[in-house]
Amino acid sequence: MNALPDAEGLYQTLLAGVKPLMREHTRLVGVTSGGAWLVERLQKDLGLPGTPGVISSAMHRDDFARRGMAASAQTQLPFDVDGSDVLLLDDVLYTGRTIRAVLNELFDFGRPACVRLAVMVDRGGRELPVAADFAAAHLTLPDTQLLALARGNDGSLRFNVEEQA
């Protein structure tokens, strides 16, 4: 891979792309940890009241036995999920397995009226039939590389690539 995508630039594209997906009572929910960082900023930049939700895939992962519990934040949904309009946000969409796990977690809290998905990067490689309603960028990476969003102490965003075994 040549250059990493500019995370701050893609955040601006995501912000613009999320605006048309917003309805009167849409609730933002970020997938830990990159998606949680995104909804934190989006909630503020969109001028939305209240606190965005954070959701963890840890308890519903199909590789839980191998990975165990993640040290990331646990699910916090500061609203009634039943009948709500939920916009899920994540940093990178890859196989679709994390989104499947997150949907299972969300439905443990109730039955939303609608769930949509927006991501910063769709890197392809789907193993499940999951598609984003909006992706700020599409990127192809080798299966041996993991693209992850990182956040600096000042709140700035950047991407890192890690080699997987």
PDB file of N, CA, C and O in Angstrom, residues 57-109:
ATOM      1  N   SER A  57     -18.816  -5.088  20.198  1.00  0.00           N
ATOM      2  CA  SER A  57     -19.106  -6.364  19.540  1.00  0.00           C
ATOM      3  C   SER A  57     -18.601  -7.552  20.357  1.00  0.00           C
ATOM      4  O   SER A  57     -18.839  -8.700  19.993  1.00  0.00           O
ATOM      5  N   ALA A  58     -17.933  -7.305  21.473  1.00  0.00           N
ATOM      6  CA  ALA A  58     -17.202  -8.346  22.206  1.00  0.00           C
ATOM      7  C   ALA A  58     -18.047  -9.563  22.572  1.00  0.00           C
ATOM      8  O   ALA A  58     -17.606 -10.701  22.400  1.00  0.00           O
ATOM      9  N   MET A  59     -19.242  -9.360  23.075  1.00  0.00           N
ATOM     10  CA  MET A  59     -20.041 -10.483  23.576  1.00  0.00           C
ATOM     11  C   MET A  59     -20.677 -11.334  22.480  1.00  0.00           C
ATOM     12  O   MET A  59     -21.133 -12.445  22.746  1.00  0.00           O
ATOM     13  N   HIS A  60     -20.711 -10.838  21.245  1.00  0.00           N
ATOM     14  CA  HIS A  60     -21.379 -11.568  20.166  1.00  0.00           C
ATOM     15  C   HIS A  60     -20.437 -11.961  19.038  1.00  0.00           C
ATOM     16  O   HIS A  60     -20.894 -12.376  17.979  1.00  0.00           O
ATOM     17  N   ARG A  61     -19.143 -11.837  19.252  1.00  0.00           N
ATOM     18  CA  ARG A  61     -18.195 -12.182  18.193  1.00  0.00           C
ATOM     19  C   ARG A  61     -18.163 -13.690  17.974  1.00  0.00           C
ATOM     20  O   ARG A  61     -18.246 -14.463  18.919  1.00  0.00           O
ATOM     21  N   ASP A  62     -18.030 -14.092  16.710  1.00  0.00           N
ATOM     22  CA  ASP A  62     -17.942 -15.524  16.417  1.00  0.00           C
ATOM     23  C   ASP A  62     -16.546 -16.076  16.674  1.00  0.00           C
ATOM     24  O   ASP A  62     -16.326 -17.272  16.595  1.00  0.00           O
ATOM     25  N   ASP A  63     -15.606 -15.194  17.021  1.00  0.00           N
ATOM     26  CA  ASP A  63     -14.254 -15.637  17.381  1.00  0.00           C
ATOM     27  C   ASP A  63     -13.946 -15.324  18.843  1.00  0.00           C
ATOM     28  O   ASP A  63     -12.805 -15.179  19.247  1.00  0.00           O
ATOM     29  N   PHE A  64     -15.001 -15.264  19.670  1.00  0.00           N
ATOM     30  CA  PHE A  64     -14.862 -14.908  21.082  1.00  0.00           C
ATOM     31  C   PHE A  64     -13.903 -15.857  21.806  1.00  0.00           C
ATOM     32  O   PHE A  64     -13.086 -15.427  22.612  1.00  0.00           O
ATOM     33  N   ALA A  65     -13.991 -17.161  21.517  1.00  0.00           N
ATOM     34  CA  ALA A  65     -13.137 -18.140  22.197  1.00  0.00           C
ATOM     35  C   ALA A  65     -11.658 -17.868  21.936  1.00  0.00           C
ATOM     36  O   ALA A  65     -10.815 -18.074  22.796  1.00  0.00           O
ATOM     37  N   ARG A  66     -11.344 -17.386  20.735  1.00  0.00           N
ATOM     38  CA  ARG A  66      -9.952 -17.102  20.383  1.00  0.00           C
ATOM     39  C   ARG A  66      -9.504 -15.735  20.902  1.00  0.00           C
ATOM     40  O   ARG A  66      -8.407 -15.582  21.402  1.00  0.00           O
ATOM     41  N   ARG A  67     -10.366 -14.722  20.800  1.00  0.00           N
ATOM     42  CA  ARG A  67      -9.997 -13.357  21.147  1.00  0.00           C
ATOM     43  C   ARG A  67     -10.230 -12.998  22.610  1.00  0.00           C
ATOM     44  O   ARG A  67      -9.538 -12.164  23.159  1.00  0.00           O
ATOM     45  N   GLY A  68     -11.266 -13.587  23.213  1.00  0.00           N
ATOM     46  CA  GLY A  68     -11.605 -13.239  24.590  1.00  0.00           C
ATOM     47  C   GLY A  68     -12.223 -11.861  24.667  1.00  0.00           C
ATOM     48  O   GLY A  68     -12.580 -11.248  23.668  1.00  0.00           O
ATOM     49  N   MET A  69     -12.346 -11.350  25.877  1.00  0.00           N
ATOM     50  CA  MET A  69     -12.932 -10.024  26.093  1.00  0.00           C
ATOM     51  C   MET A  69     -11.943  -8.942  25.705  1.00  0.00           C
ATOM     52  O   MET A  69     -10.784  -8.994  26.105  1.00  0.00           O
ATOM     53  N   ALA A  70     -12.403  -8.003  24.943  1.00  0.00           N
ATOM     54  CA  ALA A  70     -11.567  -6.866  24.568  1.00  0.00           C
ATOM     55  C   ALA A  70     -11.537  -5.873  25.724  1.00  0.00           C
ATOM     56  O   ALA A  70     -12.460  -5.804  26.529  1.00  0.00           O
ATOM     57  N   ALA A  71     -10.474  -5.104  25.770  1.00  0.00           N
ATOM     58  CA  ALA A  71     -10.343  -4.096  26.822  1.00  0.00           C
ATOM     59  C   ALA A  71     -11.068  -2.803  26.451  1.00  0.00           C
ATOM     60  O   ALA A  71     -10.992  -1.836  27.176  1.00  0.00           O
ATOM     61  N   SER A  72     -11.768  -2.808  25.326  1.00  0.00           N
ATOM     62  CA  SER A  72     -12.433  -1.590  24.866  1.00  0.00           C
ATOM     63  C   SER A  72     -13.684  -1.306  25.697  1.00  0.00           C
ATOM     64  O   SER A  72     -14.113  -2.114  26.510  1.00  0.00           O
ATOM     65  N   ALA A  73     -14.263  -0.165  25.445  1.00  0.00           N
ATOM     66  CA  ALA A  73     -15.447   0.270  26.185  1.00  0.00           C
ATOM     67  C   ALA A  73     -16.603  -0.704  26.001  1.00  0.00           C
ATOM     68  O   ALA A  73     -16.706  -1.382  24.980  1.00  0.00           O
ATOM     69  N   GLN A  74     -17.446  -0.763  26.986  1.00  0.00           N
ATOM     70  CA  GLN A  74     -18.628  -1.606  26.917  1.00  0.00           C
ATOM     71  C   GLN A  74     -19.798  -0.805  26.342  1.00  0.00           C
ATOM     72  O   GLN A  74     -19.760   0.411  26.267  1.00  0.00           O
ATOM     73  N   THR A  75     -20.843  -1.514  25.965  1.00  0.00           N
ATOM     74  CA  THR A  75     -22.013  -0.891  25.362  1.00  0.00           C
ATOM     75  C   THR A  75     -22.692   0.077  26.322  1.00  0.00           C
ATOM     76  O   THR A  75     -22.929  -0.255  27.475  1.00  0.00           O
ATOM     77  N   GLN A  76     -22.983   1.267  25.809  1.00  0.00           N
ATOM     78  CA  GLN A  76     -23.729   2.292  26.538  1.00  0.00           C
ATOM     79  C   GLN A  76     -24.701   2.930  25.551  1.00  0.00           C
ATOM     80  O   GLN A  76     -24.265   3.621  24.625  1.00  0.00           O
ATOM     81  N   LEU A  77     -25.970   2.660  25.734  1.00  0.00           N
ATOM     82  CA  LEU A  77     -26.999   3.216  24.855  1.00  0.00           C
ATOM     83  C   LEU A  77     -27.915   4.094  25.696  1.00  0.00           C
ATOM     84  O   LEU A  77     -28.823   3.598  26.359  1.00  0.00           O
ATOM     85  N   PRO A  78     -27.682   5.422  25.685  1.00  0.00           N
ATOM     86  CA  PRO A  78     -28.426   6.346  26.545  1.00  0.00           C
ATOM     87  C   PRO A  78     -29.796   6.739  25.977  1.00  0.00           C
ATOM     88  O   PRO A  78     -30.198   7.893  26.045  1.00  0.00           O
ATOM     89  N   PHE A  79     -30.483   5.764  25.401  1.00  0.00           N
ATOM     90  CA  PHE A  79     -31.816   6.004  24.844  1.00  0.00           C
ATOM     91  C   PHE A  79     -32.535   4.669  24.764  1.00  0.00           C
ATOM     92  O   PHE A  79     -31.910   3.606  24.851  1.00  0.00           O
ATOM     93  N   ASP A  80     -33.839   4.715  24.587  1.00  0.00           N
ATOM     94  CA  ASP A  80     -34.645   3.510  24.434  1.00  0.00           C
ATOM     95  C   ASP A  80     -34.479   3.016  22.993  1.00  0.00           C
ATOM     96  O   ASP A  80     -34.829   3.719  22.043  1.00  0.00           O
ATOM     97  N   VAL A  81     -33.942   1.827  22.834  1.00  0.00           N
ATOM     98  CA  VAL A  81     -33.679   1.265  21.498  1.00  0.00           C
ATOM     99  C   VAL A  81     -34.978   0.934  20.772  1.00  0.00           C
ATOM    100  O   VAL A  81     -35.066   1.086  19.549  1.00  0.00           O
ATOM    101  N   ASP A  82     -36.013   0.493  21.502  1.00  0.00           N
ATOM    102  CA  ASP A  82     -37.286   0.128  20.867  1.00  0.00           C
ATOM    103  C   ASP A  82     -37.838   1.272  20.032  1.00  0.00           C
ATOM    104  O   ASP A  82     -38.045   2.378  20.534  1.00  0.00           O
ATOM    105  N   GLY A  83     -38.038   1.014  18.750  1.00  0.00           N
ATOM    106  CA  GLY A  83     -38.622   1.993  17.848  1.00  0.00           C
ATOM    107  C   GLY A  83     -37.697   3.114  17.415  1.00  0.00           C
ATOM    108  O   GLY A  83     -38.114   4.012  16.705  1.00  0.00           O
ATOM    109  N   SER A  84     -36.446   3.076  17.820  1.00  0.00           N
ATOM    110  CA  SER A  84     -35.531   4.174  17.490  1.00  0.00           C
ATOM    111  C   SER A  84     -34.950   4.046  16.080  1.00  0.00           C
ATOM    112  O   SER A  84     -34.936   2.978  15.483  1.00  0.00           O
ATOM    113  N   ASP A  85     -34.493   5.159  15.582  1.00  0.00           N
ATOM    114  CA  ASP A  85     -33.805   5.242  14.299  1.00  0.00           C
ATOM    115  C   ASP A  85     -32.317   5.330  14.631  1.00  0.00           C
ATOM    116  O   ASP A  85     -31.864   6.322  15.204  1.00  0.00           O
ATOM    117  N   VAL A  86     -31.566   4.285  14.312  1.00  0.00           N
ATOM    118  CA  VAL A  86     -30.166   4.191  14.712  1.00  0.00           C
ATOM    119  C   VAL A  86     -29.260   4.312  13.492  1.00  0.00           C
ATOM    120  O   VAL A  86     -29.471   3.632  12.486  1.00  0.00           O
ATOM    121  N   LEU A  87     -28.273   5.175  13.622  1.00  0.00           N
ATOM    122  CA  LEU A  87     -27.223   5.263  12.617  1.00  0.00           C
ATOM    123  C   LEU A  87     -25.940   4.761  13.268  1.00  0.00           C
ATOM    124  O   LEU A  87     -25.382   5.410  14.148  1.00  0.00           O
ATOM    125  N   LEU A  88     -25.518   3.559  12.864  1.00  0.00           N
ATOM    126  CA  LEU A  88     -24.277   2.967  13.354  1.00  0.00           C
ATOM    127  C   LEU A  88     -23.101   3.579  12.611  1.00  0.00           C
ATOM    128  O   LEU A  88     -23.180   3.787  11.395  1.00  0.00           O
ATOM    129  N   LEU A  89     -22.018   3.842  13.333  1.00  0.00           N
ATOM    130  CA  LEU A  89     -20.806   4.358  12.700  1.00  0.00           C
ATOM    131  C   LEU A  89     -19.612   3.509  13.097  1.00  0.00           C
ATOM    132  O   LEU A  89     -19.471   3.131  14.256  1.00  0.00           O
ATOM    133  N   ASP A  90     -18.760   3.235  12.110  1.00  0.00           N
ATOM    134  CA  ASP A  90     -17.532   2.497  12.375  1.00  0.00           C
ATOM    135  C   ASP A  90     -16.431   3.077  11.502  1.00  0.00           C
ATOM    136  O   ASP A  90     -16.702   3.741  10.500  1.00  0.00           O
ATOM    137  N   ASP A  91     -15.202   2.819  11.914  1.00  0.00           N
ATOM    138  CA  ASP A  91     -14.075   3.356  11.162  1.00  0.00           C
ATOM    139  C   ASP A  91     -13.828   2.571   9.878  1.00  0.00           C
ATOM    140  O   ASP A  91     -13.743   3.148   8.807  1.00  0.00           O
ATOM    141  N   VAL A  92     -13.750   1.239   9.973  1.00  0.00           N
ATOM    142  CA  VAL A  92     -13.419   0.412   8.809  1.00  0.00           C
ATOM    143  C   VAL A  92     -14.395  -0.750   8.706  1.00  0.00           C
ATOM    144  O   VAL A  92     -14.614  -1.476   9.681  1.00  0.00           O
ATOM    145  N   LEU A  93     -14.977  -0.926   7.541  1.00  0.00           N
ATOM    146  CA  LEU A  93     -15.824  -2.084   7.250  1.00  0.00           C
ATOM    147  C   LEU A  93     -14.995  -3.055   6.438  1.00  0.00           C
ATOM    148  O   LEU A  93     -14.457  -2.692   5.387  1.00  0.00           O
ATOM    149  N   TYR A  94     -14.885  -4.292   6.930  1.00  0.00           N
ATOM    150  CA  TYR A  94     -14.066  -5.287   6.239  1.00  0.00           C
ATOM    151  C   TYR A  94     -14.911  -6.525   5.981  1.00  0.00           C
ATOM    152  O   TYR A  94     -15.672  -6.567   5.018  1.00  0.00           O
ATOM    153  N   THR A  95     -14.862  -7.540   6.843  1.00  0.00           N
ATOM    154  CA  THR A  95     -15.560  -8.800   6.585  1.00  0.00           C
ATOM    155  C   THR A  95     -17.060  -8.725   6.837  1.00  0.00           C
ATOM    156  O   THR A  95     -17.818  -9.516   6.292  1.00  0.00           O
ATOM    157  N   GLY A  96     -17.486  -7.795   7.704  1.00  0.00           N
ATOM    158  CA  GLY A  96     -18.886  -7.686   8.088  1.00  0.00           C
ATOM    159  C   GLY A  96     -19.188  -8.398   9.397  1.00  0.00           C
ATOM    160  O   GLY A  96     -20.280  -8.264   9.946  1.00  0.00           O
ATOM    161  N   ARG A  97     -18.232  -9.136   9.928  1.00  0.00           N
ATOM    162  CA  ARG A  97     -18.455  -9.907  11.159  1.00  0.00           C
ATOM    163  C   ARG A  97     -18.636  -9.011  12.387  1.00  0.00           C
ATOM    164  O   ARG A  97     -19.443  -9.318  13.261  1.00  0.00           O
ATOM    165  N   THR A  98     -17.907  -7.912  12.458  1.00  0.00           N
ATOM    166  CA  THR A  98     -18.086  -6.999  13.594  1.00  0.00           C
ATOM    167  C   THR A  98     -19.477  -6.390  13.559  1.00  0.00           C
ATOM    168  O   THR A  98     -20.147  -6.297  14.593  1.00  0.00           O
ATOM    169  N   ILE A  99     -19.941  -5.994  12.381  1.00  0.00           N
ATOM    170  CA  ILE A  99     -21.276  -5.394  12.270  1.00  0.00           C
ATOM    171  C   ILE A  99     -22.348  -6.417  12.627  1.00  0.00           C
ATOM    172  O   ILE A  99     -23.327  -6.094  13.309  1.00  0.00           O
ATOM    173  N   ARG A 100     -22.184  -7.664  12.222  1.00  0.00           N
ATOM    174  CA  ARG A 100     -23.132  -8.716  12.606  1.00  0.00           C
ATOM    175  C   ARG A 100     -23.199  -8.832  14.126  1.00  0.00           C
ATOM    176  O   ARG A 100     -24.265  -8.876  14.723  1.00  0.00           O
ATOM    177  N   ALA A 101     -22.037  -8.836  14.777  1.00  0.00           N
ATOM    178  CA  ALA A 101     -21.989  -8.936  16.240  1.00  0.00           C
ATOM    179  C   ALA A 101     -22.631  -7.718  16.902  1.00  0.00           C
ATOM    180  O   ALA A 101     -23.356  -7.845  17.896  1.00  0.00           O
ATOM    181  N   VAL A 102     -22.386  -6.543  16.355  1.00  0.00           N
ATOM    182  CA  VAL A 102     -22.950  -5.310  16.896  1.00  0.00           C
ATOM    183  C   VAL A 102     -24.475  -5.304  16.758  1.00  0.00           C
ATOM    184  O   VAL A 102     -25.192  -4.861  17.667  1.00  0.00           O
ATOM    185  N   LEU A 103     -24.982  -5.788  15.647  1.00  0.00           N
ATOM    186  CA  LEU A 103     -26.435  -5.853  15.472  1.00  0.00           C
ATOM    187  C   LEU A 103     -27.049  -6.797  16.502  1.00  0.00           C
ATOM    188  O   LEU A 103     -28.107  -6.497  17.072  1.00  0.00           O
ATOM    189  N   ASN A 104     -26.407  -7.926  16.762  1.00  0.00           N
ATOM    190  CA  ASN A 104     -26.901  -8.833  17.804  1.00  0.00           C
ATOM    191  C   ASN A 104     -26.921  -8.128  19.157  1.00  0.00           C
ATOM    192  O   ASN A 104     -27.883  -8.249  19.916  1.00  0.00           O
ATOM    193  N   GLU A 105     -25.863  -7.390  19.469  1.00  0.00           N
ATOM    194  CA  GLU A 105     -25.798  -6.641  20.726  1.00  0.00           C
ATOM    195  C   GLU A 105     -26.906  -5.589  20.779  1.00  0.00           C
ATOM    196  O   GLU A 105     -27.581  -5.450  21.801  1.00  0.00           O
ATOM    197  N   LEU A 106     -27.108  -4.853  19.702  1.00  0.00           N
ATOM    198  CA  LEU A 106     -28.136  -3.821  19.660  1.00  0.00           C
ATOM    199  C   LEU A 106     -29.515  -4.414  19.936  1.00  0.00           C
ATOM    200  O   LEU A 106     -30.297  -3.870  20.722  1.00  0.00           O
ATOM    201  N   PHE A 107     -29.819  -5.549  19.322  1.00  0.00           N
ATOM    202  CA  PHE A 107     -31.127  -6.171  19.494  1.00  0.00           C
ATOM    203  C   PHE A 107     -31.302  -6.776  20.880  1.00  0.00           C
ATOM    204  O   PHE A 107     -32.430  -7.035  21.302  1.00  0.00           O
ATOM    205  N   ASP A 108     -30.222  -6.987  21.611  1.00  0.00           N
ATOM    206  CA  ASP A 108     -30.340  -7.384  23.020  1.00  0.00           C
ATOM    207  C   ASP A 108     -30.968  -6.265  23.847  1.00  0.00           C
ATOM    208  O   ASP A 108     -31.531  -6.513  24.911  1.00  0.00           O
ATOM    209  N   PHE A 109     -30.880  -5.029  23.364  1.00  0.00           N
ATOM    210  CA  PHE A 109     -31.410  -3.862  24.077  1.00  0.00           C
ATOM    211  C   PHE A 109     -32.798  -3.458  23.603  1.00  0.00           C
ATOM    212  O   PHE A 109     -33.417  -2.579  24.194  1.00  0.00           O
TER     213      PHE A 109
END
